[in-house]
Short mmCIF file of C-alpha atoms in Angstrom, two decimals:
data_model
loop_
_atom_site.label_atom_id
_atom_site.label_comp_id
_atom_site.label_asym_id
_atom_site.label_seq_id
_atom_site.Cartn_x
_atom_site.Cartn_y
_atom_site.Cartn_z
CA MET Z 97 87.41 65.95 99.04
CA GLY Z 98 85.01 68.54 100.39
CA ASN Z 99 83.11 66.18 102.71
CA GLY Z 100 83.19 68.62 105.60
CA GLN Z 101 86.98 68.60 105.80
CA PHE Z 102 89.20 71.66 105.58
CA LEU Z 103 90.70 72.37 102.14
CA TYR Z 104 93.75 74.50 101.32
CA PRO Z 105 93.93 76.64 98.17
CA ALA Z 106 97.07 77.78 96.38
CA THR Z 107 96.76 80.51 93.75
CA VAL Z 108 99.08 82.15 91.26
CA LEU Z 109 98.04 85.67 90.28
CA HIS Z 110 99.15 87.72 87.29
CA LEU Z 111 99.59 91.06 88.98
CA CYS Z 112 99.48 93.30 85.89
CA SER Z 113 96.12 91.98 84.71
CA ARG Z 114 94.92 90.95 88.20
CA ARG Z 115 93.82 87.62 86.78
CA LEU Z 116 94.08 84.18 88.27
CA ALA Z 117 96.84 82.42 86.32
CA GLY Z 118 96.77 79.04 88.08
CA TRP Z 119 95.32 77.34 91.13
CA SER Z 120 95.27 74.14 93.11
CA ILE Z 121 93.24 72.85 96.03
CA ALA Z 122 94.00 69.93 98.38
CA ASP Z 123 93.39 68.60 101.86
CA HIS Z 124 97.07 69.14 102.77
CA MET Z 125 99.70 71.88 102.67
CA ARG Z 126 102.53 69.87 101.13
CA THR Z 127 104.78 71.12 98.35
CA SER Z 128 102.65 69.44 95.66
CA LEU Z 129 99.82 71.89 96.44
CA VAL Z 130 102.05 74.79 95.39
CA THR Z 131 103.79 73.07 92.47
CA ASP Z 132 100.42 72.02 91.01
CA ALA Z 133 99.29 75.67 91.05
CA LEU Z 134 102.52 76.71 89.32
CA LYS Z 135 102.12 73.99 86.68
CA ALA Z 136 98.59 75.23 86.00
CA ALA Z 137 99.90 78.80 85.60
CA ALA Z 138 102.64 77.61 83.24
CA ALA Z 139 100.10 75.72 81.13
CA ALA Z 140 97.85 78.79 80.97
CA ARG Z 141 100.74 80.87 79.60
CA GLY Z 142 101.26 78.42 76.74
CA ALA Z 143 104.64 77.90 75.09
CA ARG Z 144 106.33 80.57 77.23
CA GLY Z 145 105.49 78.69 80.42
CA LEU Z 146 106.93 80.60 83.36
CA HIS Z 147 109.86 82.08 81.39
CA GLY Z 148 110.41 85.63 82.59
CA ALA Z 149 108.01 85.28 85.50
CA ILE Z 150 108.79 86.65 88.95
CA PHE Z 151 107.35 84.68 91.83
CA HIS Z 152 106.68 86.04 95.32
CA SER Z 153 105.33 83.89 98.13
CA ASP Z 154 104.69 83.95 101.83
CA ASN Z 155 107.15 82.26 104.19
CA GLY Z 156 105.43 78.88 104.27
CA VAL Z 157 107.57 75.78 104.54
CA GLN Z 158 106.19 74.51 101.20
CA TYR Z 159 108.13 77.27 99.42
CA ALA Z 160 111.44 76.28 101.06
CA ALA Z 161 111.15 72.61 100.06
CA GLU Z 162 113.54 71.06 97.56
CA GLY Z 163 110.64 70.07 95.29
CA PHE Z 164 109.57 73.68 94.92
CA ALA Z 165 113.07 74.99 94.21
#
């Protein structure tokens, strides 16, 4: 990765603290790019995971996929 090819980032932000809660980077825009960023955010929150979290996204097809739901 990163050998002159285009890379796509996915980020999860904690809006109250304005901190980066999770991220992922890949050479594709498949659902796994987004779910990996969410898993990283859940791990950063510890035992609570994503309990009580509200998620807002753009209208990308990755967010409408069954794997994301």
